[in-house]
GROMACS .gro file of C-alpha atoms in nm:
model
  291
    1MET     CA    1   4.472 -21.744   3.089
    2ASP     CA    2   4.710 -21.520   3.282
    3ILE     CA    3   5.037 -21.341   3.220
    4ARG     CA    4   5.240 -21.603   3.408
    5GLN     CA    5   5.122 -21.876   3.173
    6LEU     CA    6   5.230 -21.673   2.871
    7LYS     CA    7   5.562 -21.577   3.029
    8TYR     CA    8   5.644 -21.939   3.113
    9PHE     CA    9   5.536 -22.066   2.772
   10VAL     CA   10   5.746 -21.801   2.591
   11GLU     CA   11   6.053 -21.902   2.791
   12VAL     CA   12   5.997 -22.270   2.700
   13GLY     CA   13   5.968 -22.173   2.334
   14LYS     CA   14   6.281 -21.960   2.356
   15GLN     CA   15   6.493 -22.225   2.531
   16LYS     CA   16   6.337 -22.526   2.350
   17SER     CA   17   6.378 -22.709   2.678
   18PHE     CA   18   6.165 -22.739   2.990
   19THR     CA   19   6.480 -22.797   3.197
   20LYS     CA   20   6.659 -22.482   3.077
   21ALA     CA   21   6.342 -22.273   3.096
   22ALA     CA   22   6.277 -22.391   3.452
   23GLN     CA   23   6.631 -22.291   3.552
   24THR     CA   24   6.591 -21.946   3.396
   25LEU     CA   25   6.256 -21.893   3.568
   26PHE     CA   26   6.372 -22.042   3.901
   27LEU     CA   27   6.091 -22.298   3.893
   28SER     CA   28   6.081 -22.672   3.930
   29GLN     CA   29   6.044 -22.853   3.598
   30PRO     CA   30   5.717 -23.029   3.706
   31SER     CA   31   5.564 -22.692   3.800
   32LEU     CA   32   5.661 -22.542   3.464
   33SER     CA   33   5.530 -22.845   3.270
   34LYS     CA   34   5.201 -22.824   3.463
   35MET     CA   35   5.165 -22.452   3.383
   36VAL     CA   36   5.222 -22.506   3.008
   37LYS     CA   37   4.981 -22.803   3.009
   38SER     CA   38   4.715 -22.587   3.177
   39LEU     CA   39   4.757 -22.329   2.898
   40GLU     CA   40   4.715 -22.604   2.636
   41ASP     CA   41   4.402 -22.732   2.812
   42GLU     CA   42   4.257 -22.382   2.830
   43LEU     CA   43   4.321 -22.315   2.461
   44GLU     CA   44   4.220 -22.674   2.368
   45VAL     CA   45   4.522 -22.715   2.142
   46GLN     CA   46   4.867 -22.875   2.165
   47LEU     CA   47   5.137 -22.608   2.180
   48VAL     CA   48   5.449 -22.818   2.241
   49ASP     CA   49   5.564 -23.133   2.060
   50ARG     CA   50   5.724 -23.344   2.334
   51SER     CA   51   5.792 -23.652   2.121
   52GLY     CA   52   6.159 -23.582   2.036
   53ARG     CA   53   6.474 -23.549   2.243
   54THR     CA   54   6.434 -23.172   2.222
   55ILE     CA   55   6.096 -23.004   2.228
   56GLU     CA   56   5.954 -22.812   1.934
   57LEU     CA   57   5.658 -22.580   1.910
   58THR     CA   58   5.362 -22.696   1.703
   59ASP     CA   59   5.211 -22.469   1.438
   60ALA     CA   60   4.959 -22.351   1.697
   61GLY     CA   61   5.245 -22.310   1.944
   62GLN     CA   62   5.434 -22.084   1.703
   63ALA     CA   63   5.125 -21.863   1.662
   64VAL     CA   64   5.070 -21.838   2.038
   65TYR     CA   65   5.444 -21.775   2.091
   66LEU     CA   66   5.445 -21.472   1.858
   67HIS     CA   67   5.129 -21.320   2.009
   68ALA     CA   68   5.246 -21.391   2.363
   69GLN     CA   69   5.571 -21.202   2.297
   70GLN     CA   70   5.372 -20.899   2.181
   71ILE     CA   71   5.150 -20.915   2.489
   72LEU     CA   72   5.449 -20.937   2.723
   73HIS     CA   73   5.621 -20.646   2.547
   74SER     CA   74   5.302 -20.440   2.585
   75MET     CA   75   5.289 -20.525   2.955
   76ASN     CA   76   5.653 -20.417   2.994
   77ASP     CA   77   5.574 -20.088   2.820
   78LEU     CA   78   5.279 -20.035   3.056
   79SER     CA   79   5.502 -20.099   3.357
   80SER     CA   80   5.764 -19.857   3.222
   81SER     CA   81   5.501 -19.588   3.165
   82LEU     CA   82   5.365 -19.622   3.518
   83TYR     CA   83   5.716 -19.619   3.662
   84ASP     CA   84   5.787 -19.293   3.480
   85VAL     CA   85   5.479 -19.133   3.629
   86MET     CA   86   5.567 -19.243   3.982
   87ASN     CA   87   5.949 -19.208   3.973
   88LEU     CA   88   6.030 -18.924   3.735
   89LYS     CA   89   6.408 -18.914   3.766
   90LYS     CA   90   6.486 -19.277   3.830
   91GLY     CA   91   6.504 -19.575   3.602
   92GLN     CA   92   6.725 -19.798   3.391
   93VAL     CA   93   6.845 -19.793   3.032
   94SER     CA   94   6.957 -20.109   2.854
   95ILE     CA   95   7.200 -20.042   2.568
   96GLY     CA   96   7.364 -20.272   2.314
   97LEU     CA   97   7.713 -20.163   2.209
   98PRO     CA   98   7.953 -20.309   1.954
   99PRO     CA   99   8.289 -20.330   2.138
  100VAL     CA  100   8.463 -20.112   1.878
  101ILE     CA  101   8.218 -19.825   1.926
  102GLY     CA  102   8.205 -19.867   2.302
  103THR     CA  103   8.581 -19.839   2.340
  104LEU     CA  104   8.604 -19.530   2.122
  105PHE     CA  105   8.328 -19.312   2.260
  106PHE     CA  106   8.131 -19.442   2.553
  107PRO     CA  107   8.348 -19.437   2.869
  108LYS     CA  108   8.334 -19.054   2.873
  109ILE     CA  109   7.968 -19.043   2.764
  110LEU     CA  110   7.858 -19.287   3.034
  111GLY     CA  111   8.071 -19.122   3.301
  112ASP     CA  112   7.919 -18.779   3.239
  113PHE     CA  113   7.568 -18.925   3.220
  114HIS     CA  114   7.611 -19.085   3.561
  115LYS     CA  115   7.722 -18.752   3.708
  116ASN     CA  116   7.410 -18.581   3.571
  117TYR     CA  117   7.163 -18.863   3.641
  118PRO     CA  118   7.300 -19.074   3.927
  119GLU     CA  119   6.960 -19.240   3.985
  120ILE     CA  120   6.944 -19.382   3.633
  121ALA     CA  121   7.121 -19.717   3.599
  122ILE     CA  122   7.281 -19.823   3.269
  123ARG     CA  123   7.290 -20.189   3.164
  124LEU     CA  124   7.539 -20.257   2.884
  125ASP     CA  125   7.548 -20.558   2.651
  126GLU     CA  126   7.847 -20.585   2.416
  127HIS     CA  127   7.774 -20.752   2.082
  128GLY     CA  128   7.847 -20.702   1.715
  129ALA     CA  129   7.607 -20.464   1.538
  130LYS     CA  130   7.402 -20.750   1.386
  131LYS     CA  131   7.337 -20.905   1.728
  132VAL     CA  132   7.255 -20.563   1.876
  133GLU     CA  133   6.989 -20.510   1.608
  134GLU     CA  134   6.838 -20.854   1.675
  135GLU     CA  135   6.811 -20.787   2.050
  136VAL     CA  136   6.654 -20.444   1.998
  137ILE     CA  137   6.392 -20.600   1.769
  138ALA     CA  138   6.328 -20.876   2.024
  139GLY     CA  139   6.270 -20.617   2.295
  140GLN     CA  140   6.567 -20.739   2.500
  141LEU     CA  141   6.740 -20.401   2.464
  142GLU     CA  142   6.583 -20.056   2.470
  143LEU     CA  143   6.861 -19.890   2.271
  144GLY     CA  144   7.135 -20.008   2.041
  145VAL     CA  145   7.427 -19.839   1.871
  146SER     CA  146   7.474 -19.947   1.512
  147VAL     CA  147   7.649 -19.853   1.191
  148LEU     CA  148   7.405 -19.679   0.956
  149PRO     CA  149   7.206 -19.734   0.746
  150VAL     CA  150   6.968 -19.978   0.916
  151ASP     CA  151   6.617 -20.094   0.824
  152VAL     CA  152   6.398 -19.791   0.898
  153GLU     CA  153   6.088 -20.011   0.868
  154GLN     CA  154   6.197 -20.179   1.193
  155PHE     CA  155   6.391 -19.905   1.373
  156ASP     CA  156   6.360 -19.547   1.481
  157VAL     CA  157   6.704 -19.394   1.431
  158VAL     CA  158   6.884 -19.103   1.593
  159PRO     CA  159   7.211 -19.032   1.405
  160PHE     CA  160   7.485 -18.902   1.632
  161MET     CA  161   7.824 -18.938   1.464
  162LYS     CA  162   7.973 -18.927   1.112
  163ASP     CA  163   8.314 -19.057   1.009
  164VAL     CA  164   8.482 -19.210   0.703
  165MET     CA  165   8.692 -19.520   0.647
  166ALA     CA  166   9.057 -19.507   0.546
  167LEU     CA  167   9.324 -19.760   0.458
  168VAL     CA  168   9.564 -19.841   0.742
  169VAL     CA  169   9.907 -19.990   0.667
  170SER     CA  170  10.229 -20.061   0.852
  171SER     CA  171  10.483 -19.780   0.860
  172GLN     CA  172  10.715 -20.032   0.691
  173HIS     CA  173  10.468 -20.105   0.408
  174PRO     CA  174  10.552 -19.974   0.058
  175LEU     CA  175  10.225 -19.778   0.059
  176ALA     CA  176  10.307 -19.596   0.383
  177GLY     CA  177  10.454 -19.298   0.199
  178ARG     CA  178  10.142 -19.248  -0.012
  179LYS     CA  179   9.878 -18.989   0.071
  180GLN     CA  180   9.611 -19.139  -0.152
  181ILE     CA  181   9.542 -19.471  -0.318
  182GLU     CA  182   9.284 -19.624  -0.553
  183LEU     CA  183   9.109 -19.935  -0.429
  184LYS     CA  184   9.206 -20.145  -0.729
  185GLU     CA  185   9.573 -20.112  -0.628
  186LEU     CA  186   9.501 -20.331  -0.323
  187ARG     CA  187   9.396 -20.647  -0.508
  188ASP     CA  188   9.721 -20.829  -0.422
  189GLU     CA  189   9.732 -20.726  -0.057
  190SER     CA  190   9.653 -20.944   0.245
  191PHE     CA  191   9.377 -20.799   0.462
  192ILE     CA  192   9.292 -20.801   0.831
  193PHE     CA  193   8.915 -20.789   0.879
  194PHE     CA  194   8.679 -20.764   1.170
  195THR     CA  195   8.489 -21.089   1.231
  196GLU     CA  196   8.158 -21.159   1.059
  197GLU     CA  197   7.931 -21.040   1.343
  198PHE     CA  198   8.053 -20.684   1.291
  199ALA     CA  199   7.897 -20.450   1.037
  200LEU     CA  200   8.249 -20.348   0.933
  201TYR     CA  201   8.312 -20.699   0.798
  202GLY     CA  202   8.041 -20.666   0.535
  203ARG     CA  203   8.136 -20.308   0.465
  204MET     CA  204   8.502 -20.398   0.401
  205LEU     CA  205   8.413 -20.699   0.190
  206GLY     CA  206   8.171 -20.496  -0.020
  207VAL     CA  207   8.425 -20.221  -0.082
  208CYS     CA  208   8.678 -20.470  -0.220
  209ARG     CA  209   8.423 -20.642  -0.442
  210GLN     CA  210   8.306 -20.305  -0.569
  211ALA     CA  211   8.664 -20.241  -0.679
  212GLY     CA  212   8.663 -20.567  -0.877
  213PHE     CA  213   8.849 -20.814  -0.657
  214GLU     CA  214   8.792 -21.068  -0.381
  215PRO     CA  215   9.012 -20.978  -0.084
  216THR     CA  216   9.262 -21.224   0.062
  217ILE     CA  217   9.178 -21.228   0.433
  218ALA     CA  218   9.484 -21.321   0.637
  219TYR     CA  219   9.337 -21.260   0.983
  220LYS     CA  220   9.007 -21.173   1.151
  221SER     CA  221   8.958 -21.022   1.495
  222SER     CA  222   8.684 -20.871   1.709
  223GLN     CA  223   8.930 -20.631   1.875
  224TRP     CA  224   9.024 -20.311   1.694
  225ASP     CA  225   9.347 -20.265   1.892
  226PHE     CA  226   9.457 -20.618   1.799
  227ILE     CA  227   9.387 -20.537   1.433
  228THR     CA  228   9.602 -20.223   1.449
  229GLY     CA  229   9.872 -20.430   1.621
  230LEU     CA  230   9.872 -20.686   1.339
  231VAL     CA  231   9.885 -20.408   1.080
  232GLY     CA  232  10.174 -20.250   1.269
  233GLU     CA  233  10.367 -20.577   1.238
  234ASN     CA  234  10.309 -20.566   0.861
  235LEU     CA  235  10.092 -20.879   0.860
  236GLY     CA  236   9.828 -20.720   0.640
  237VAL     CA  237   9.640 -20.398   0.568
  238SER     CA  238   9.297 -20.298   0.694
  239PHE     CA  239   9.020 -20.040   0.666
  240LEU     CA  240   8.941 -19.844   0.981
  241PRO     CA  241   8.737 -19.535   1.065
  242VAL     CA  242   8.957 -19.228   1.093
  243SER     CA  243   8.849 -19.181   1.457
  244MET     CA  244   8.970 -19.532   1.536
  245PHE     CA  245   9.308 -19.465   1.372
  246ASN     CA  246   9.343 -19.144   1.576
  247LYS     CA  247   9.249 -19.330   1.895
  248ALA     CA  248   9.524 -19.588   1.830
  249ASN     CA  249   9.794 -19.316   1.811
  250ASP     CA  250  10.044 -19.584   1.707
  251PRO     CA  251  10.364 -19.480   1.524
  252LYS     CA  252  10.381 -19.827   1.370
  253ILE     CA  253  10.079 -19.761   1.146
  254GLN     CA  254  10.001 -19.503   0.878
  255MET     CA  255   9.671 -19.388   0.728
  256VAL     CA  256   9.624 -19.360   0.352
  257THR     CA  257   9.320 -19.182   0.206
  258ILE     CA  258   9.111 -19.381  -0.041
  259GLN     CA  259   9.094 -19.166  -0.351
  260ASP     CA  260   8.823 -19.307  -0.576
  261VAL     CA  261   8.541 -19.382  -0.331
  262ASP     CA  262   8.401 -19.229  -0.013
  263ILE     CA  263   8.333 -19.499   0.247
  264PRO     CA  264   8.109 -19.351   0.520
  265TRP     CA  265   8.104 -19.482   0.876
  266HIS     CA  266   7.800 -19.323   1.034
  267LEU     CA  267   7.668 -19.425   1.374
  268GLY     CA  268   7.321 -19.397   1.520
  269ILE     CA  269   7.110 -19.493   1.818
  270ILE     CA  270   6.845 -19.744   1.713
  271MET     CA  271   6.515 -19.821   1.887
  272LYS     CA  272   6.240 -20.064   1.803
  273LYS     CA  273   5.973 -19.892   1.594
  274GLN     CA  274   5.687 -19.748   1.802
  275LYS     CA  275   5.827 -19.882   2.130
  276TYR     CA  276   5.752 -19.670   2.434
  277ARG     CA  277   6.048 -19.456   2.546
  278THR     CA  278   6.096 -19.413   2.918
  279TYR     CA  279   6.208 -19.093   3.084
  280ALA     CA  280   6.551 -19.253   3.132
  281VAL     CA  281   6.579 -19.345   2.763
  282LYS     CA  282   6.480 -18.994   2.651
  283LYS     CA  283   6.736 -18.836   2.884
  284PHE     CA  284   7.013 -19.068   2.761
  285ILE     CA  285   6.940 -18.982   2.397
  286GLN     CA  286   6.948 -18.609   2.478
  287HIS     CA  287   7.277 -18.657   2.659
  288LEU     CA  288   7.428 -18.853   2.369
  289LEU     CA  289   7.333 -18.588   2.115
  290HIS     CA  290   7.531 -18.337   2.323
  291TYR     CA  291   7.842 -18.521   2.202
   0.00000   0.00000   0.00000
């Protein structure tokens, strides 16, 4: 058994297709099939059920798949450790960013980091917070930025920013002249929410339910500036972090403080528990905490 066999088998299990896996690995399909078959012969067990239109892993295949992922992650950590020893101030950091957070804070942060560490490359993936967490756990990302709290059994967390949520309404809305409001007063309003893949969706939904009503959701969007635009046209109200409202700087919208409940919006860098941290990762975290 060698690392290539495990790598190829894991990709087949991930793609559930020899054709797609072969394309990802830049191999011919017969070569990939032969490699997986050699692994089955060596282990004396069937790993892949080839009887259907799409392949599925057998019970033994699932067990090998999980262990193979751990082995490959360990090999990646070993490579990273050796690279650090041999190339102290070079490297790469892979970061998962929800688009909302990226737009608000990270252009300046990344620009200054590049000036200080020009030999360290940054790879960015933009996803909602839920997807970011999944990819950090899977080892596909070294760092993620997420809304706290997260599962501390799975993640090491470095908090770096605290904010609170506020109600945002059109300047033409009857509530625009108010400084404070109780949540229960919003039960008859139409709301504009972030889409489900964002942590803010669940946070907003939970806040309304906590106040005793199910919100009427008129629109959903993954773009915070589009949400503020819809609010500005008086098509609904929304909850946004205060920093996001300030970033919008739009005279068409007004912020109203929520009186009866404090809704925190705290952000943190998340890392897979006990995963090796490269020199580049450590330097990026130090740089981020400067902000």
